[in-house]
Each structure stands twice: as structure tokens, then as C-alpha cells.
XYZ file of C-alpha atoms in Angstrom:
322
model
C 0.000 0.000 0.000
C 1.360 3.352 -0.960
C 2.043 5.933 1.778
C -0.772 8.521 2.173
C 0.391 12.016 1.281
C -0.192 14.901 3.670
C -2.485 17.649 2.366
C -0.592 20.541 0.811
C -0.357 23.622 2.922
C -2.551 26.548 1.923
C -0.216 28.819 -0.005
C -2.276 31.886 0.948
C -2.153 31.347 4.704
C 0.478 32.964 6.895
C 3.154 30.582 8.201
C 3.219 29.788 11.890
C 5.761 31.994 13.657
C 8.879 30.423 15.053
C 9.381 30.471 18.788
C 10.228 33.978 19.900
C 9.426 35.481 16.503
C 7.940 39.017 16.649
C 4.588 39.140 14.861
C 2.131 41.929 14.059
C -0.267 40.607 16.688
C 2.355 40.678 19.422
C 3.395 44.153 18.301
C -0.175 45.360 18.755
C -0.335 43.772 22.206
C 2.874 45.553 23.164
C 1.447 48.926 22.126
C -1.732 48.273 24.106
C 0.288 47.337 27.186
C 2.363 50.504 26.880
C -0.800 52.583 26.601
C -2.298 50.829 29.613
C 0.842 51.487 31.646
C 0.684 55.181 30.767
C -2.968 55.308 31.802
C -2.135 53.613 35.092
C 0.632 56.106 35.777
C -1.689 59.019 35.014
C -4.445 57.577 37.198
C -2.192 57.341 40.261
C -2.397 61.112 40.633
C -6.207 61.182 40.754
C -7.921 61.593 44.143
C -11.355 59.984 44.645
C -14.040 61.617 42.542
C -17.715 61.836 41.710
C -18.690 61.656 38.032
C -21.958 63.256 36.906
C -23.409 60.411 34.833
C -26.832 62.076 34.676
C -27.141 65.812 35.125
C -25.255 68.958 34.131
C -22.503 69.041 33.033
C -22.766 65.349 32.134
C -19.524 63.411 32.433
C -17.798 66.033 34.563
C -15.532 64.613 37.313
C -15.631 66.378 40.691
C -12.425 65.462 42.529
C -12.684 65.080 46.300
C -9.637 66.985 47.490
C -10.825 67.927 50.994
C -11.960 65.798 53.926
C -15.538 67.072 53.685
C -17.373 68.189 50.532
C -20.986 69.390 50.397
C -23.032 68.856 47.226
C -26.241 70.810 46.720
C -28.203 73.475 44.870
C -26.944 76.281 47.112
C -24.308 78.523 45.470
C -22.410 78.304 48.776
C -22.182 74.507 48.545
C -18.690 73.196 47.792
C -20.086 71.608 44.613
C -23.159 73.317 43.207
C -25.524 71.105 41.198
C -28.108 72.798 38.984
C -31.090 70.566 39.647
C -34.269 71.961 41.216
C -35.106 68.545 42.737
C -31.933 68.722 44.859
C -31.903 70.381 48.285
C -29.758 73.437 48.880
C -27.299 71.313 50.855
C -28.136 67.747 49.928
C -25.216 65.439 50.790
C -21.800 65.564 52.376
C -18.924 63.413 51.157
C -16.511 62.522 53.950
C -12.964 61.203 53.455
C -11.329 59.265 56.265
C -7.984 57.946 55.078
C -8.652 55.779 52.036
C -12.325 55.302 52.947
C -15.047 57.579 51.577
C -18.550 58.008 53.035
C -21.706 59.793 51.892
C -24.171 61.351 54.341
C -27.602 62.720 53.473
C -28.006 66.126 55.157
C -31.753 65.827 55.689
C -32.676 66.521 52.058
C -36.300 66.855 50.957
C -36.199 64.083 48.344
C -33.645 61.840 50.036
C -30.530 60.109 48.698
C -30.210 56.655 47.149
C -27.186 54.431 46.677
C -27.760 51.857 43.925
C -31.547 52.435 44.221
C -31.537 51.936 48.007
C -32.534 54.951 50.088
C -30.087 55.776 52.875
C -31.025 57.285 56.263
C -30.422 60.972 56.920
C -27.479 62.124 59.045
C -25.833 58.668 58.935
C -22.517 58.256 57.023
C -22.621 55.314 54.590
C -19.390 53.872 53.213
C -19.016 53.991 49.446
C -17.667 51.218 47.233
C -16.204 51.510 43.738
C -18.785 52.397 41.042
C -21.591 53.085 43.534
C -24.350 55.199 41.982
C -25.626 58.031 44.200
C -28.988 59.504 43.184
C -29.884 63.035 44.288
C -33.190 64.182 42.849
C -32.819 63.784 39.080
C -29.009 63.800 39.229
C -26.889 60.632 39.429
C -23.256 60.591 40.557
C -20.844 57.709 40.144
C -18.175 57.201 42.803
C -14.645 56.227 41.765
C -11.868 55.720 44.359
C -8.414 57.260 44.111
C -6.197 55.997 41.290
C -8.977 54.653 39.051
C -8.046 54.414 35.364
C -11.682 55.020 34.404
C -11.316 58.653 35.506
C -8.938 59.192 32.560
C -11.713 58.175 30.169
C -14.208 60.650 31.641
C -11.655 63.464 31.603
C -10.668 62.811 27.993
C -14.301 62.560 26.893
C -15.097 65.868 28.583
C -12.008 67.517 27.116
C -12.990 66.451 23.604
C -16.529 67.681 24.077
C -15.495 71.049 25.501
C -12.280 71.845 23.586
C -11.830 73.590 20.241
C -9.785 71.304 18.008
C -7.658 73.992 16.335
C -6.808 76.346 19.196
C -7.020 73.848 22.112
C -8.972 76.338 24.243
C -12.601 75.932 25.353
C -15.323 75.823 22.715
C -18.664 77.639 22.654
C -20.440 74.690 24.268
C -18.195 74.856 27.321
C -18.448 78.637 27.494
C -22.247 78.569 27.511
C -22.372 75.863 30.184
C -19.961 77.784 32.420
C -21.660 81.125 31.733
C -25.006 79.704 32.836
C -23.459 78.265 36.003
C -21.414 81.351 36.936
C -24.297 83.710 36.116
C -26.575 81.915 38.591
C -23.833 81.847 41.222
C -23.042 85.553 40.827
C -26.735 86.494 40.991
C -27.305 84.421 44.131
C -24.170 85.565 45.962
C -24.153 89.154 44.628
C -20.595 88.785 43.330
C -18.982 90.354 40.272
C -18.993 88.715 36.859
C -17.652 90.089 33.594
C -17.446 88.865 30.024
C -15.155 90.015 27.220
C -15.955 89.422 23.553
C -13.292 90.060 20.909
C -12.306 89.213 17.374
C -9.333 89.629 15.038
C -9.380 92.768 12.933
C -9.622 92.190 9.156
C -9.180 88.435 9.589
C -10.781 87.714 6.208
C -8.053 89.810 4.601
C -5.421 87.656 6.339
C -6.961 84.510 4.841
C -7.412 86.068 1.397
C -3.898 87.536 1.260
C -1.763 84.897 2.971
C -3.936 81.766 2.790
C -5.962 79.746 5.283
C -2.847 78.074 6.704
C -1.690 81.523 7.780
C -5.110 82.201 9.274
C -4.969 78.969 11.283
C -1.463 79.868 12.459
C -2.694 83.267 13.690
C -5.586 81.685 15.607
C -3.316 79.133 17.318
C -0.530 81.637 18.038
C -2.852 84.291 19.441
C -4.665 81.826 21.696
C -1.351 80.487 22.946
C 0.004 83.861 24.041
C -3.295 84.919 25.636
C -3.695 81.648 27.516
C -0.105 81.728 28.768
C -0.077 85.346 29.916
C -3.587 86.535 30.721
C -5.943 83.684 31.672
C -6.338 83.133 35.409
C -7.231 79.841 37.080
C -11.044 80.171 37.059
C -11.363 82.198 33.851
C -12.915 80.535 30.799
C -11.177 81.406 27.521
C -13.220 80.136 24.594
C -13.466 80.243 20.836
C -16.978 81.540 20.249
C -16.894 80.954 16.503
C -14.578 81.644 13.560
C -12.256 84.466 14.618
C -14.462 85.559 17.561
C -13.461 84.733 21.123
C -14.755 85.175 24.637
C -13.254 85.454 28.104
C -15.503 84.795 31.112
C -14.095 86.515 34.209
C -15.439 85.535 37.644
C -15.233 87.939 40.609
C -14.341 90.706 38.145
C -16.093 94.050 37.584
C -16.085 96.252 34.480
C -13.049 98.294 35.552
C -10.968 95.175 36.202
C -12.283 93.546 33.031
C -11.273 96.611 31.037
C -7.709 96.410 32.406
C -7.462 92.707 31.507
C -8.864 93.335 28.019
C -6.509 96.271 27.406
C -3.541 94.177 28.521
C -4.537 91.419 26.078
C -5.016 93.947 23.256
C -1.555 95.395 23.801
C 0.031 91.937 23.964
C -1.504 90.909 20.625
C -0.582 94.222 18.983
C 3.059 93.941 20.131
C 3.464 90.253 19.247
C 5.375 89.325 16.098
C 3.249 86.992 13.955
C 5.444 85.453 11.241
C 4.212 82.823 8.788
C 6.309 81.535 5.866
C 8.794 84.328 6.484
C 6.148 87.043 6.277
C 5.137 89.264 9.159
C 1.367 89.492 9.612
C -0.060 92.680 11.199
C -2.549 91.406 13.771
C -4.734 93.459 16.120
C -7.985 92.755 17.962
C -11.132 94.690 18.922
C -12.798 94.004 22.272
C -16.092 94.581 24.082
C -16.509 94.312 27.858
C -19.691 93.933 29.930
C -20.179 93.336 33.653
C -23.176 91.779 35.348
C -25.355 94.600 36.678
C -28.991 95.166 37.595
C -29.916 95.699 33.951
C -28.786 92.183 32.962
C -31.411 89.509 33.580
C -30.060 86.509 31.605
C -26.711 85.087 30.430
C -27.741 85.787 26.830
C -28.323 89.451 27.690
C -24.828 89.678 29.174
C -23.367 88.225 25.975
C -25.439 90.539 23.788
C -24.236 93.668 25.612
C -20.594 92.544 25.321
C -21.099 91.807 21.624
C -22.634 95.261 21.106
C -19.592 96.800 22.798
C -17.355 94.776 20.450
C -19.288 96.119 17.469
C -18.794 99.669 18.809
C -15.032 99.023 19.076
C -14.906 97.919 15.450
C -17.060 100.805 14.291
C -14.858 103.213 16.243
C -11.720 102.274 14.347
C -10.756 98.784 15.609
C -7.754 97.810 17.777
C -9.465 99.156 20.884
C -11.517 98.161 23.945
C -15.054 99.431 24.559
C -16.812 98.897 27.890
C -20.586 98.582 27.718
C -22.271 101.212 29.885
């Protein structure tokens, strides 16, 4: 009997790798492991936090950096939540070493952990991924060092950041304006907004090209962010070549000084693209929150009108709305 021949190998299939041979699949695994290690390293710096999984702003992480943190509707709460079904001071988060507790402060609608109502004035220990329901808002608890926090931060950054200039976008500005407007009204504190745009920006694009225009937008935002934006200010691209700066605890006089300082910085800066110097200036409008302003949109409108007056008055200047 003749010896049976083995079936021929499929010529189109990839050969089995030799022991220790580096393959595309192992290369991909290596990259994933490196990414995971970076995420772990980044996560080690995160304190415990509460993520808003339902509510405003959705996906925002509130890091628990103090031993006691009060959440509620009250502007004086450590973390203010804009939800009318939440009590003014609804819960307190308590850190004791590595353990974290939540305590209902006698709220009207109560507090639930994973759909179970907890008693008032009694601290309840939290576990990873516990869901805390306050009125219509739901918070997710993540302990210190959780990699998942990186995901929430990156998702929020992408949703609230302008891709070209890497500053806040209009969506983030409007969310923060609404929040800070309510806080300033309730606490009778100062609030100011600056609207500005680049003078003759269309001419820059038409004369030097859109690459030059993009360069100007990035360069200008970089120097303003590095030199003039304070910790709680919101610097945002409102649209096209128009920008906004939301200034908390700032009145019109202070806002005017900040705006004038920015205007002078931009005017004095050397913008060079492809070996050509571009003459760049900006026009600015300033408006503070006063008794004649009833809504965030009204505040924006007055600042925009002041910006229009600056442009009509000759550009490269600051106008404060009266």
C-alpha cells in the first residue's frame, strides 16, 4: 500500500511563527500594554471623585480633594448642582484615610445608593462604582487611582475643547456662563465677560492663505492663555475668529484692564508665517453683570454690542458697555 500524502499547505495562509518570533499581533499587544501602563501612571495622581453620569454638566468629574465636601443646589455649597429637585445642601462626602462616606443632610427628596434609600445624618461607606442619586441627578463614585477617571476626563475635554486652538469651545463657554451667572446672581458677586475678534481676519486669509489664518488663531490663543488667563477664567473660541473670556469675581473696571492688557500683547506680538510678518490686532467689548442684565444671553449681547462699537470706532481698541 502506498504511503498517504499529507495535504498541501494553503499557499495563501500565513506561516506559523517560530518560537520567539515578533509578529504583528504581538506588536499590537505591546502597544496596548504601553498605553495601559501610561494610563495607570496618570491615574495614580487622581484623588477619589464623583462623576456626573446624569445631570449637568454630564460626564464632569468632581475630585474630592478635601476631607468634607458638600453637594447641593446652594451657590455656597462646595459643589453646586443645577437641579431643582436637589436640596440646597443635599449630601456631604466625607474622606477618612482611604475610605469615603456619603451622608444625606436631611434633604427633601432623600438620597439613594444603587436604588436603596439611605437614612439621613448617617454616614454610609461607598464602594467603587456606587451610583448616588440626588433628585434627578446621578453621581458615580470612583476611588483614588482609578483608570476610568482618565476616560471621563478625555471625553469631557474632547466635548469642551476647540480642536484647532485647544482652548474651550462655545459649548463649554455657555455651560460655564449659565453656572457662573446663577452663582453671581445668588451671591451678589462680580462677573464680567469680554468678547473680541481679530481685525480684518478675512483679509489675512485672502492675502496669505488659510494656513496663515490657522497659524494666527493658534498663536494668538497660545500667548493669551499663557499670559492673561487666570485659574477660574474661561477662555473660549466663540466661533470663527471671535473669542470670549468669562471673568469671575471681576467688575467692568478690572475687566477693562485685563482686556486692554490682552489687546496690547496681541498688537506687540510678532506673527510670522512663511517668512512674512502678519499685522494682527484685535477689537474688544466688555460687559459686567449689573442690575440691567437679567439673563446670560443678555450679558453676551451687551458685550457683543460693545465689540461692534469698538470695530465701528476704528478697531484695535476696547469698549466697555455702559
